Amino acid sequence: MSSIPKVITFDDGWERINRQGLSKLVEYLETGEIKNFSKKETTELYTIIYNMCVQRGQSNCAAQLYINYGGFIRSYLAEKVLHQLQNSNGEEILTEMIRLWDNHLVMLRWLKKFFMYLERYHTHQNSLASLKEVGYSAFKMTIFDVVKDRLREAILEQIKLNREDEINSTAEMRIDPQTLKKVINIFVEMKEDRSTYGEDFEVQFIDASKLYFREISRVWMDQNFPEYIKNAEKTKLLEQERVRLYLHTSTEDSLMKAFQREVLSERQNALLEKESGIKSLLANKKTEDLARMFRLFSCSEDILKPVADAFRQYVARVGTKSVEDRSEAIRSQAVKDSVHDPTFIKGIIELHDEYKTMVNECFNRHALFERSLKTAFESFFNVTIGRYTTAELLSTFSDCILRKNAEKLSDEEIEDKIDKIVDLFSHLTDKDLFASSYRTKLAQRLLYEKSASDDAERTMITKLKSKCGAHFTKKLEGMISDLNIASDGRREYLSWMNENKQDNLNVEFTPTVLSSGYWPDSNSFNVQLPAEMERC
């Protein structure tokens, strides 16, 4: 007959747990010599607690063990740990807090092994806080809440010193970033939702950062604009690195918003209006500084929009001056008022190339700057210069590029010119006037066989179609189609002539049938055929 297990009273069981486990653990922590319990010792403690939890009725000690578990941790922290932090400040309190927190985690790991069955059986079945949560809560209430203000002040002071070192380009930080990371992580660990970190550290850190950004940007305002944005970019990168090194990742958004407000938004108008500001950068083609400026201000469209507006105003002013200079030259007869003079359109293309390159390379093709470039060109390009509109000038320039005997260009160069023409075309408001003029000149090139390249003609039409749709290029495509059909008809005619031996007419006849709806209007007249053709 099996023997009945002896009932363990709570007092007896707790005394054994304390003697064989808890007191030894405290001793290890106090001496700093963290030792491992043997497998035998761990098993004996687990067995004692297991037996106390599975006893039936009033002999079951699980509830009391759970209470005493939390009580033991709180008593230990209050009696053995708290006094070690009472007189600590500055860097000392940071390093001491790390040591004590690490000891606390060691204690919780061993307690978890001893009380493993209590965790599985009692806490889960009764929906109680886990043993880990009890341990964390005890540390927060007994230690952390008492010293958190001193901890925060010590961290903020170290960050202030680090920032001073960064300004002075000191090679090494005065305190190891890992020290700050470990202490800040304690703020995070005190609550799963990180509310302790947010309320007890992050808010104060952001406030301190605002003051720092405000003061340092005030000093930078005495510098020229390129130096200001260099310093601002350097500081932004350092602050992002600070988050990576020892702050919680959730802080970066708030920190960058503080940076943007104090360093960029609040200073923006004065910065852009500086003599060395954006107008100077654009005029002197300081592409590196323009790209740096964009990287800084692109953090927010609200901040970026005034920069894009300044770009638009500058481009519009430069373009307007080009138009005024051309008009004045025509009025003073310094240049001839000729629609075939490509000088003006070439100059506008160069201007567009320059600022489009800036948009692509310095401003990362941002939509705000693409719109600014388009608006700027639309403001000055849609004018009449002398006797001709810009639509007529652009159409004639296109004819020069696509016509035989024009400037000798390779296929690649012609396509590049076409791209630039279509770019300018997109800024025209009177696209129908361009289409009418272009259609007339295309007809002349096609009928008199003056096109430099059929492929170039098709490329131009395709690009216009991509800008304005199929309806815009329908007539142009119809003209090309008519010529293709006419070419096929001529081949059939010549083939018939050869087959029927009609080679004695002494006349060369090449009919071209055109669709009246596609081609420009022309005056009709009666044709008197030669006698040779009459005989046909």
Coordinates of C-alpha atoms in Angstrom, one line a residue:
M1 CA 0.0 0.0 0.0
S2 CA 1.5 3.4 -1.1
S3 CA 2.3 5.9 1.5
I4 CA 0.4 9.2 1.6
P5 CA 2.7 12.2 0.9
K6 CA 3.3 14.3 4.0
V7 CA 1.4 17.6 4.0
I8 CA 3.8 20.6 3.9
T9 CA 2.5 23.5 6.0
F10 CA 3.0 26.9 4.5
D11 CA 5.4 28.1 7.2
D12 CA 7.5 25.0 7.0
G13 CA 7.6 25.1 3.2
W14 CA 8.4 28.8 3.0
E15 CA 11.2 28.4 5.6
R16 CA 12.7 25.7 3.4
I17 CA 12.3 27.9 0.3
N18 CA 13.9 30.8 2.0
R19 CA 16.8 28.8 3.5
Q20 CA 17.6 26.7 0.5
G21 CA 17.0 29.3 -2.2
L22 CA 16.0 32.9 -1.4
S23 CA 18.6 33.7 1.2
K24 CA 21.4 32.2 -1.0
L25 CA 20.2 34.2 -4.0
V26 CA 20.2 37.4 -1.9
E27 CA 23.7 36.5 -0.7
Y28 CA 24.9 36.0 -4.3
L29 CA 23.5 39.3 -5.4
E30 CA 24.9 41.3 -2.5
T31 CA 28.4 39.9 -2.8
G32 CA 28.4 40.4 -6.6
E33 CA 29.4 36.8 -7.1
I34 CA 26.5 35.5 -9.1
K35 CA 26.6 31.7 -8.8
N36 CA 24.5 29.1 -10.4
F37 CA 22.4 26.8 -8.4
S38 CA 23.1 23.2 -9.0
K39 CA 20.6 21.1 -10.8
K40 CA 19.9 19.2 -7.6
E41 CA 19.3 22.4 -5.6
T42 CA 17.0 23.8 -8.3
T43 CA 15.0 20.5 -8.5
E44 CA 14.6 20.3 -4.7
L45 CA 13.2 23.9 -4.6
Y46 CA 10.9 23.2 -7.6
T47 CA 9.6 20.0 -5.9
I48 CA 8.9 21.8 -2.6
I49 CA 6.8 24.5 -4.4
Y50 CA 5.1 21.9 -6.6
N51 CA 4.0 19.8 -3.6
M52 CA 2.7 22.9 -1.8
C53 CA 0.7 23.8 -4.9
V54 CA -0.9 20.4 -5.5
Q55 CA -2.0 19.8 -1.9
R56 CA -5.8 19.7 -1.7
G57 CA -8.3 21.8 0.2
Q58 CA -7.0 24.1 2.9
S59 CA -3.5 22.6 2.6
N60 CA -3.1 24.1 -0.8
C61 CA -0.5 26.9 -0.5
A62 CA -0.5 28.3 -4.0
A63 CA -2.3 31.6 -3.2
Q64 CA -0.1 32.3 -0.2
L65 CA 3.0 31.4 -2.2
Y66 CA 2.0 33.9 -4.9
I67 CA 1.5 36.7 -2.2
N68 CA 4.8 35.9 -0.5
Y69 CA 6.6 35.8 -3.9
G70 CA 5.7 39.5 -4.5
G71 CA 6.3 40.4 -0.8
F72 CA 9.8 38.9 -0.8
I73 CA 10.8 40.9 -3.9
R74 CA 9.4 44.2 -2.5
S75 CA 11.1 43.6 0.9
Y76 CA 14.4 42.8 -0.7
L77 CA 14.3 45.9 -2.9
A78 CA 13.3 48.2 -0.1
E79 CA 15.7 46.9 2.5
K80 CA 18.8 45.9 0.5
V81 CA 18.7 47.8 -2.8
L82 CA 17.1 51.3 -2.4
H83 CA 19.7 52.7 0.0
Q84 CA 22.4 52.0 -2.7
L85 CA 20.9 54.7 -4.8
Q86 CA 20.0 57.3 -2.2
N87 CA 23.0 59.5 -2.5
S88 CA 23.9 58.8 -6.2
N89 CA 23.6 61.4 -8.9
G90 CA 25.0 62.1 -12.4
E91 CA 26.9 59.4 -14.1
E92 CA 27.2 57.4 -10.9
I93 CA 23.5 56.9 -10.6
L94 CA 23.3 55.7 -14.2
T95 CA 26.0 53.0 -13.8
E96 CA 24.6 52.0 -10.4
M97 CA 21.1 51.7 -11.7
I98 CA 22.3 49.4 -14.5
R99 CA 24.1 47.1 -12.0
L100 CA 21.0 46.9 -9.8
W101 CA 18.6 46.3 -12.7
D102 CA 20.9 43.6 -14.0
N103 CA 20.9 41.9 -10.5
H104 CA 17.1 42.2 -10.4
L105 CA 16.8 40.4 -13.7
V106 CA 19.2 37.7 -12.5
M107 CA 17.0 37.2 -9.4
L108 CA 13.8 37.0 -11.5
R109 CA 15.3 34.4 -13.8
W110 CA 16.2 32.1 -10.8
L111 CA 12.8 32.7 -9.2
K112 CA 11.1 31.8 -12.4
K113 CA 12.9 28.4 -12.3
F114 CA 12.0 27.8 -8.6
F115 CA 8.3 28.9 -9.0
M116 CA 7.7 27.6 -12.5
Y117 CA 4.8 25.4 -11.4
L118 CA 3.1 28.2 -9.5
E119 CA 3.3 30.2 -12.7
R120 CA 1.7 27.5 -14.8
Y121 CA -0.9 26.4 -12.3
H122 CA -1.9 29.3 -10.2
T123 CA -1.4 32.6 -12.1
H124 CA -2.8 31.3 -15.4
Q125 CA -5.8 29.6 -13.9
N126 CA -6.7 32.7 -11.8
S127 CA -5.9 35.3 -14.5
L128 CA -3.2 36.9 -12.3
A129 CA -0.2 39.0 -13.3
S130 CA 2.7 36.8 -14.3
L131 CA 5.6 36.4 -11.9
K132 CA 7.7 38.5 -14.3
E133 CA 5.1 41.3 -14.2
V134 CA 5.0 41.1 -10.4
G135 CA 8.8 41.4 -10.3
Y136 CA 8.9 44.3 -12.7
S137 CA 6.0 46.1 -10.9
A138 CA 7.9 45.7 -7.6
F139 CA 11.0 47.2 -9.0
K140 CA 9.1 50.1 -10.6
M141 CA 7.2 51.0 -7.4
T142 CA 10.0 50.4 -4.9
I143 CA 13.1 51.6 -6.8
F144 CA 12.3 53.3 -10.2
D145 CA 9.5 55.6 -9.1
V146 CA 11.8 56.9 -6.3
V147 CA 14.8 57.7 -8.4
K148 CA 13.3 58.3 -11.9
D149 CA 13.6 62.1 -11.7
R150 CA 17.3 61.9 -10.8
L151 CA 17.8 59.3 -13.5
R152 CA 16.2 61.5 -16.1
E153 CA 18.2 64.6 -15.1
A154 CA 21.4 62.6 -15.3
I155 CA 20.6 61.3 -18.8
L156 CA 19.6 64.7 -20.0
E157 CA 22.8 66.2 -18.6
Q158 CA 24.9 63.5 -20.4
I159 CA 23.0 64.2 -23.7
K160 CA 23.7 67.9 -23.3
L161 CA 27.4 67.2 -22.8
N162 CA 27.4 64.9 -25.8
R163 CA 25.8 67.6 -27.9
E164 CA 28.4 70.1 -26.8
D165 CA 31.1 67.6 -27.8
E166 CA 29.5 67.2 -31.2
I167 CA 29.4 71.0 -31.8
N168 CA 33.1 71.2 -30.8
S169 CA 33.8 68.1 -33.0
T170 CA 35.2 66.2 -30.0
A171 CA 36.3 62.7 -31.1
E172 CA 34.9 60.7 -28.2
M173 CA 31.7 61.0 -26.1
R174 CA 32.2 61.6 -22.4
I175 CA 30.0 58.6 -21.5
D176 CA 29.7 55.3 -23.3
P177 CA 26.4 55.3 -25.4
Q178 CA 25.7 51.8 -24.2
T179 CA 25.4 53.2 -20.7
L180 CA 22.7 55.6 -21.8
K181 CA 21.0 52.9 -23.9
K182 CA 20.8 50.5 -20.9
V183 CA 19.4 53.1 -18.5
I184 CA 16.9 54.4 -21.1
N185 CA 15.9 50.8 -21.8
I186 CA 14.9 50.6 -18.1
F187 CA 12.4 53.4 -18.7
V188 CA 11.0 51.3 -21.6
E189 CA 10.9 48.1 -19.6
M190 CA 8.9 49.5 -16.8
K191 CA 5.7 49.2 -18.8
E192 CA 4.8 47.1 -21.9
D193 CA 3.2 50.0 -23.7
R194 CA 6.2 52.2 -23.1
S195 CA 4.0 54.9 -21.4
T196 CA 6.6 55.2 -18.6
Y197 CA 9.3 56.0 -21.2
G198 CA 7.0 58.5 -22.9
E199 CA 5.7 60.3 -19.8
D200 CA 8.8 60.1 -17.6
F201 CA 11.6 60.7 -20.1
E202 CA 10.6 61.4 -23.7
V203 CA 8.4 64.5 -23.1
Q204 CA 11.2 66.1 -21.1
F205 CA 13.9 65.1 -23.6
I206 CA 11.9 66.7 -26.5
D207 CA 11.4 69.9 -24.5
A208 CA 15.2 70.1 -23.8
S209 CA 15.9 69.3 -27.5
K210 CA 13.6 72.2 -28.6
L211 CA 15.6 74.6 -26.4
Y212 CA 18.8 73.2 -27.8
F213 CA 17.7 73.5 -31.4
R214 CA 16.3 77.0 -30.9
E215 CA 19.6 78.3 -29.3
I216 CA 21.9 76.7 -31.8
S217 CA 19.9 77.8 -34.8
R218 CA 20.0 81.4 -33.4
V219 CA 23.7 81.2 -33.5
W220 CA 23.8 79.8 -37.0
M221 CA 21.7 82.7 -38.3
D222 CA 24.9 84.8 -38.2
Q223 CA 26.3 82.5 -40.9
N224 CA 25.6 82.5 -44.6
F225 CA 22.8 80.3 -46.0
P226 CA 25.1 77.4 -47.3
E227 CA 26.9 77.2 -43.9
Y228 CA 23.5 77.2 -42.0
I229 CA 22.1 74.3 -44.0
K230 CA 25.5 72.4 -43.7
N231 CA 25.3 72.7 -39.9
A232 CA 21.6 71.9 -39.9
E233 CA 22.1 68.7 -42.0
K234 CA 25.0 67.6 -39.8
T235 CA 22.9 68.1 -36.6
K236 CA 20.0 66.3 -38.1
L237 CA 22.2 63.3 -38.9
L238 CA 23.7 63.4 -35.4
E239 CA 20.3 63.4 -33.8
Q240 CA 19.1 60.5 -35.9
E241 CA 22.3 58.7 -34.9
R242 CA 21.5 59.5 -31.3
V243 CA 18.2 57.7 -31.6
R244 CA 20.0 54.7 -33.2
L245 CA 22.6 54.6 -30.5
Y246 CA 20.6 54.8 -27.3
L247 CA 17.1 56.2 -27.6
H248 CA 13.9 54.3 -28.4
T249 CA 13.0 54.3 -32.0
S250 CA 9.6 55.8 -31.3
T251 CA 11.4 59.0 -30.3
E252 CA 12.7 59.8 -33.7
D253 CA 9.4 61.2 -35.1
S254 CA 9.0 63.6 -32.2
L255 CA 12.6 64.6 -32.2
M256 CA 12.6 65.3 -36.0
K257 CA 9.4 67.4 -35.7
A258 CA 11.1 69.5 -33.0
F259 CA 14.2 69.9 -35.2
Q260 CA 12.0 70.8 -38.2
R261 CA 10.1 73.4 -36.3
E262 CA 13.0 75.1 -34.5
V263 CA 15.7 74.9 -37.1
L264 CA 13.7 75.1 -40.4
S265 CA 10.1 76.4 -40.0
E266 CA 10.8 79.2 -37.5
R267 CA 13.9 80.4 -39.5
Q268 CA 12.6 79.7 -43.0
N269 CA 11.5 83.1 -44.2
A270 CA 14.7 84.8 -43.0
L271 CA 16.9 82.1 -44.4
L272 CA 15.4 82.2 -47.9
E273 CA 15.6 86.0 -48.0
K274 CA 19.3 86.0 -47.1
E275 CA 21.6 87.6 -49.7
S276 CA 23.2 84.1 -49.8
G277 CA 19.9 82.4 -49.9
I278 CA 18.1 80.3 -52.6
K279 CA 18.3 83.1 -55.2
S280 CA 22.1 83.1 -54.8
L281 CA 22.3 79.4 -55.0
L282 CA 20.2 79.3 -58.2
A283 CA 22.1 82.1 -59.8
N284 CA 25.5 80.6 -59.1
K285 CA 24.4 77.0 -59.8
K286 CA 25.4 75.7 -56.4
T287 CA 23.9 72.3 -57.1
E288 CA 25.4 70.6 -54.0
D289 CA 24.0 73.3 -51.7
L290 CA 20.6 73.1 -53.5
A291 CA 20.5 69.3 -53.0
R292 CA 21.4 69.7 -49.3
M293 CA 18.7 72.3 -48.9
F294 CA 16.1 70.0 -50.5
R295 CA 17.1 67.1 -48.3
L296 CA 16.5 69.2 -45.3
F297 CA 13.3 70.9 -46.3
S298 CA 11.7 67.9 -47.9
C299 CA 10.8 66.5 -44.5
S300 CA 7.4 68.2 -44.8
E301 CA 5.5 69.6 -47.8
D302 CA 4.5 72.6 -45.6
I303 CA 8.2 73.4 -45.2
L304 CA 9.1 72.6 -48.7
K305 CA 6.4 74.6 -50.4
P306 CA 7.9 78.0 -49.8
V307 CA 11.2 76.7 -51.2
A308 CA 9.4 75.5 -54.4
D309 CA 7.6 78.9 -54.6
A310 CA 11.0 80.7 -54.4
F311 CA 12.3 78.5 -57.2
R312 CA 9.2 79.2 -59.3
Q313 CA 9.6 83.0 -58.8
Y314 CA 13.3 82.9 -59.7
V315 CA 12.8 80.9 -62.9
A316 CA 9.9 83.1 -63.9
R317 CA 12.0 86.2 -63.4
V318 CA 14.9 84.8 -65.4
G319 CA 12.6 83.7 -68.2
T320 CA 10.7 87.0 -68.3
K321 CA 14.0 88.8 -68.7
S322 CA 14.9 86.6 -71.7
V323 CA 11.6 87.5 -73.3
E324 CA 12.0 91.2 -72.5
D325 CA 15.6 91.3 -73.9
R326 CA 14.5 89.6 -77.1
S327 CA 11.6 92.0 -77.5
E328 CA 13.8 95.0 -76.9
A329 CA 16.4 93.8 -79.4
I330 CA 13.7 93.5 -82.0
R331 CA 12.3 97.0 -81.2
S332 CA 15.8 98.5 -81.4
Q333 CA 16.4 96.5 -84.6
A334 CA 19.5 94.9 -83.1
V335 CA 18.2 91.6 -84.4
K336 CA 15.9 90.8 -87.3
D337 CA 12.3 90.0 -86.5
S338 CA 12.3 86.7 -88.3
V339 CA 10.3 83.5 -87.6
H340 CA 13.3 81.5 -88.9
D341 CA 15.8 83.0 -86.3
P342 CA 16.3 80.1 -83.8
T343 CA 18.2 82.2 -81.3
F344 CA 15.3 82.8 -78.9
I345 CA 14.0 79.2 -78.9
K346 CA 17.5 77.8 -78.4
G347 CA 18.0 80.1 -75.5
I348 CA 14.7 79.1 -73.9
I349 CA 15.6 75.4 -74.4
E350 CA 18.9 75.9 -72.7
L351 CA 17.1 77.7 -69.9
H352 CA 14.6 74.8 -69.5
D353 CA 17.4 72.2 -69.6
E354 CA 19.2 74.0 -66.8
Y355 CA 16.3 74.1 -64.5
K356 CA 14.9 70.7 -65.4
T357 CA 18.3 69.3 -64.6
M358 CA 18.1 71.0 -61.2
V359 CA 14.6 69.6 -60.6
N360 CA 15.8 66.1 -61.5
E361 CA 19.2 66.1 -59.7
C362 CA 18.9 68.6 -56.9
F363 CA 15.2 68.3 -56.1
N364 CA 14.7 64.6 -56.7
R365 CA 12.0 65.2 -59.3
H366 CA 9.7 66.2 -56.5
A367 CA 6.1 67.0 -57.7
L368 CA 6.2 70.5 -56.1
F369 CA 9.3 71.5 -58.1
E370 CA 8.0 70.0 -61.3
R371 CA 4.8 72.0 -61.0
S372 CA 6.8 75.1 -60.1
L373 CA 9.0 74.7 -63.2
K374 CA 5.9 74.3 -65.4
T375 CA 4.1 77.3 -63.8
A376 CA 7.1 79.5 -64.2
F377 CA 7.5 78.7 -67.9
E378 CA 3.8 79.1 -68.6
S379 CA 4.0 82.6 -67.1
F380 CA 6.5 83.9 -69.6
F381 CA 6.6 81.6 -72.6
N382 CA 3.1 82.2 -73.9
V383 CA 3.7 85.6 -75.4
T384 CA 4.1 87.4 -78.8
I385 CA 7.6 88.5 -79.5
G386 CA 7.7 91.0 -82.4
R387 CA 5.3 89.7 -85.0
Y388 CA 5.3 86.1 -84.0
T389 CA 3.9 84.0 -81.1
T390 CA 6.1 81.6 -79.3
A391 CA 3.9 78.8 -80.7
E392 CA 4.9 79.8 -84.2
L393 CA 8.5 80.2 -83.3
L394 CA 8.6 76.8 -81.7
S395 CA 6.9 75.2 -84.7
T396 CA 9.4 76.8 -87.1
F397 CA 12.3 75.7 -84.9
S398 CA 10.9 72.1 -85.1
D399 CA 10.8 72.4 -88.9
C400 CA 14.4 73.4 -89.0
I401 CA 15.4 70.3 -87.0
L402 CA 13.3 67.9 -89.1
R403 CA 14.0 69.3 -92.5
K404 CA 16.7 68.1 -94.9
N405 CA 19.8 70.3 -95.4
A406 CA 19.3 71.6 -91.8
E407 CA 22.0 71.4 -89.2
K408 CA 23.8 68.0 -89.5
L409 CA 22.6 65.9 -86.6
S410 CA 22.8 62.3 -85.7
D411 CA 19.6 60.3 -85.0
E412 CA 20.4 60.5 -81.3
E413 CA 20.9 64.2 -81.4
I414 CA 17.6 64.7 -83.4
E415 CA 15.7 62.7 -80.8
D416 CA 17.2 64.7 -78.0
K417 CA 16.2 68.0 -79.8
I418 CA 12.6 66.5 -80.3
D419 CA 12.4 65.7 -76.5
K420 CA 13.4 69.3 -75.7
I421 CA 10.9 70.8 -78.2
V422 CA 8.1 68.6 -76.7
D423 CA 9.1 69.7 -73.2
L424 CA 8.6 73.4 -74.3
F425 CA 5.4 72.5 -76.2
S426 CA 3.9 71.2 -73.0
H427 CA 4.2 74.7 -71.5
L428 CA 2.2 76.3 -74.4
T429 CA -1.3 77.3 -73.6
D430 CA -2.3 77.8 -77.3
K431 CA -1.4 74.3 -78.5
D432 CA -3.9 74.5 -81.4
L433 CA -1.9 77.4 -82.9
F434 CA 1.3 75.3 -82.7
A435 CA -0.6 72.3 -84.3
S436 CA -1.9 74.4 -87.2
S437 CA 1.6 75.8 -87.9
Y438 CA 3.3 72.5 -87.5
R439 CA 0.8 70.7 -89.8
T440 CA 1.5 73.3 -92.6
K441 CA 5.2 72.8 -92.3
L442 CA 4.9 69.0 -92.1
A443 CA 2.8 69.0 -95.3
Q444 CA 5.6 70.9 -97.1
R445 CA 8.2 68.5 -95.8
L446 CA 6.2 65.5 -96.9
L447 CA 5.0 66.7 -100.3
Y448 CA 8.4 68.1 -101.4
E449 CA 10.3 65.2 -99.8
K450 CA 12.2 67.5 -97.5
S451 CA 12.0 65.4 -94.3
A452 CA 15.4 64.5 -92.9
S453 CA 14.0 61.2 -91.5
D454 CA 10.7 59.4 -91.6
D455 CA 11.6 57.9 -88.2
A456 CA 12.2 61.4 -86.8
E457 CA 8.8 62.5 -88.1
R458 CA 7.1 59.6 -86.5
T459 CA 9.0 60.1 -83.2
M460 CA 7.8 63.7 -83.0
I461 CA 4.2 62.8 -83.6
T462 CA 4.4 59.9 -81.1
K463 CA 5.7 62.3 -78.4
L464 CA 3.1 64.9 -79.2
K465 CA 0.5 62.2 -78.9
S466 CA 1.7 61.2 -75.5
K467 CA 1.3 64.8 -74.3
C468 CA -2.1 65.6 -75.8
G469 CA -3.7 62.4 -76.8
A470 CA -4.7 60.7 -80.1
H471 CA -7.2 63.4 -81.1
F472 CA -4.4 66.0 -81.2
T473 CA -2.3 64.1 -83.7
K474 CA -5.0 62.4 -85.7
K475 CA -4.5 64.7 -88.8
L476 CA -0.7 64.5 -88.5
E477 CA -0.9 60.7 -88.5
G478 CA -3.4 60.8 -91.4
M479 CA -0.9 62.8 -93.5
I480 CA 1.8 60.2 -92.9
S481 CA -0.7 57.4 -93.7
D482 CA -1.7 59.2 -97.0
L483 CA 1.9 59.3 -98.1
N484 CA 2.4 55.6 -97.3
I485 CA -0.7 54.7 -99.3
A486 CA 0.4 56.9 -102.2
S487 CA 3.8 55.2 -102.2
D488 CA 2.1 51.8 -102.4
G489 CA 0.0 53.1 -105.3
R490 CA 3.0 54.4 -107.2
R491 CA 4.6 51.0 -106.9
E492 CA 1.5 49.3 -108.2
Y493 CA 1.3 51.8 -111.1
L494 CA 4.9 51.2 -112.1
S495 CA 4.4 47.4 -111.9
W496 CA 1.3 47.7 -114.2
M497 CA 3.3 49.9 -116.6
N498 CA 6.0 47.3 -116.8
E499 CA 3.6 44.3 -117.2
N500 CA 1.7 46.1 -120.0
K501 CA 4.8 47.5 -121.6
Q502 CA 3.6 51.0 -121.3
D503 CA 7.1 52.5 -121.4
N504 CA 6.7 54.6 -124.5
L505 CA 4.7 57.5 -123.0
N506 CA 7.8 59.7 -122.6
V507 CA 6.3 61.1 -119.4
E508 CA 6.9 60.4 -115.7
F509 CA 3.7 60.3 -113.8
T510 CA 3.6 59.9 -110.0
P511 CA 0.1 60.6 -108.6
T512 CA -0.4 61.2 -104.9
V513 CA -4.0 60.9 -103.5
L514 CA -4.5 62.9 -100.3
S515 CA -7.4 63.0 -97.8
S516 CA -8.8 66.5 -97.7
G517 CA -9.6 66.3 -94.0
Y518 CA -6.0 65.7 -92.9
W519 CA -4.1 68.2 -95.0
P520 CA -4.0 72.0 -94.6
D521 CA -6.6 73.8 -96.8
S522 CA -5.3 74.9 -100.2
N523 CA -6.8 76.7 -103.2
S524 CA -8.2 74.4 -105.9
F525 CA -7.6 75.1 -109.6
N526 CA -8.2 73.4 -112.9
V527 CA -5.3 71.3 -114.3
Q528 CA -4.6 71.2 -118.0
L529 CA -3.0 67.9 -118.8
P530 CA -0.2 67.6 -121.3
A531 CA -1.1 65.9 -124.6
E532 CA 0.9 62.8 -123.7
M533 CA -1.3 62.3 -120.6
E534 CA -4.4 63.0 -122.5
R535 CA -3.6 60.1 -124.8
C536 CA -3.4 57.8 -121.7

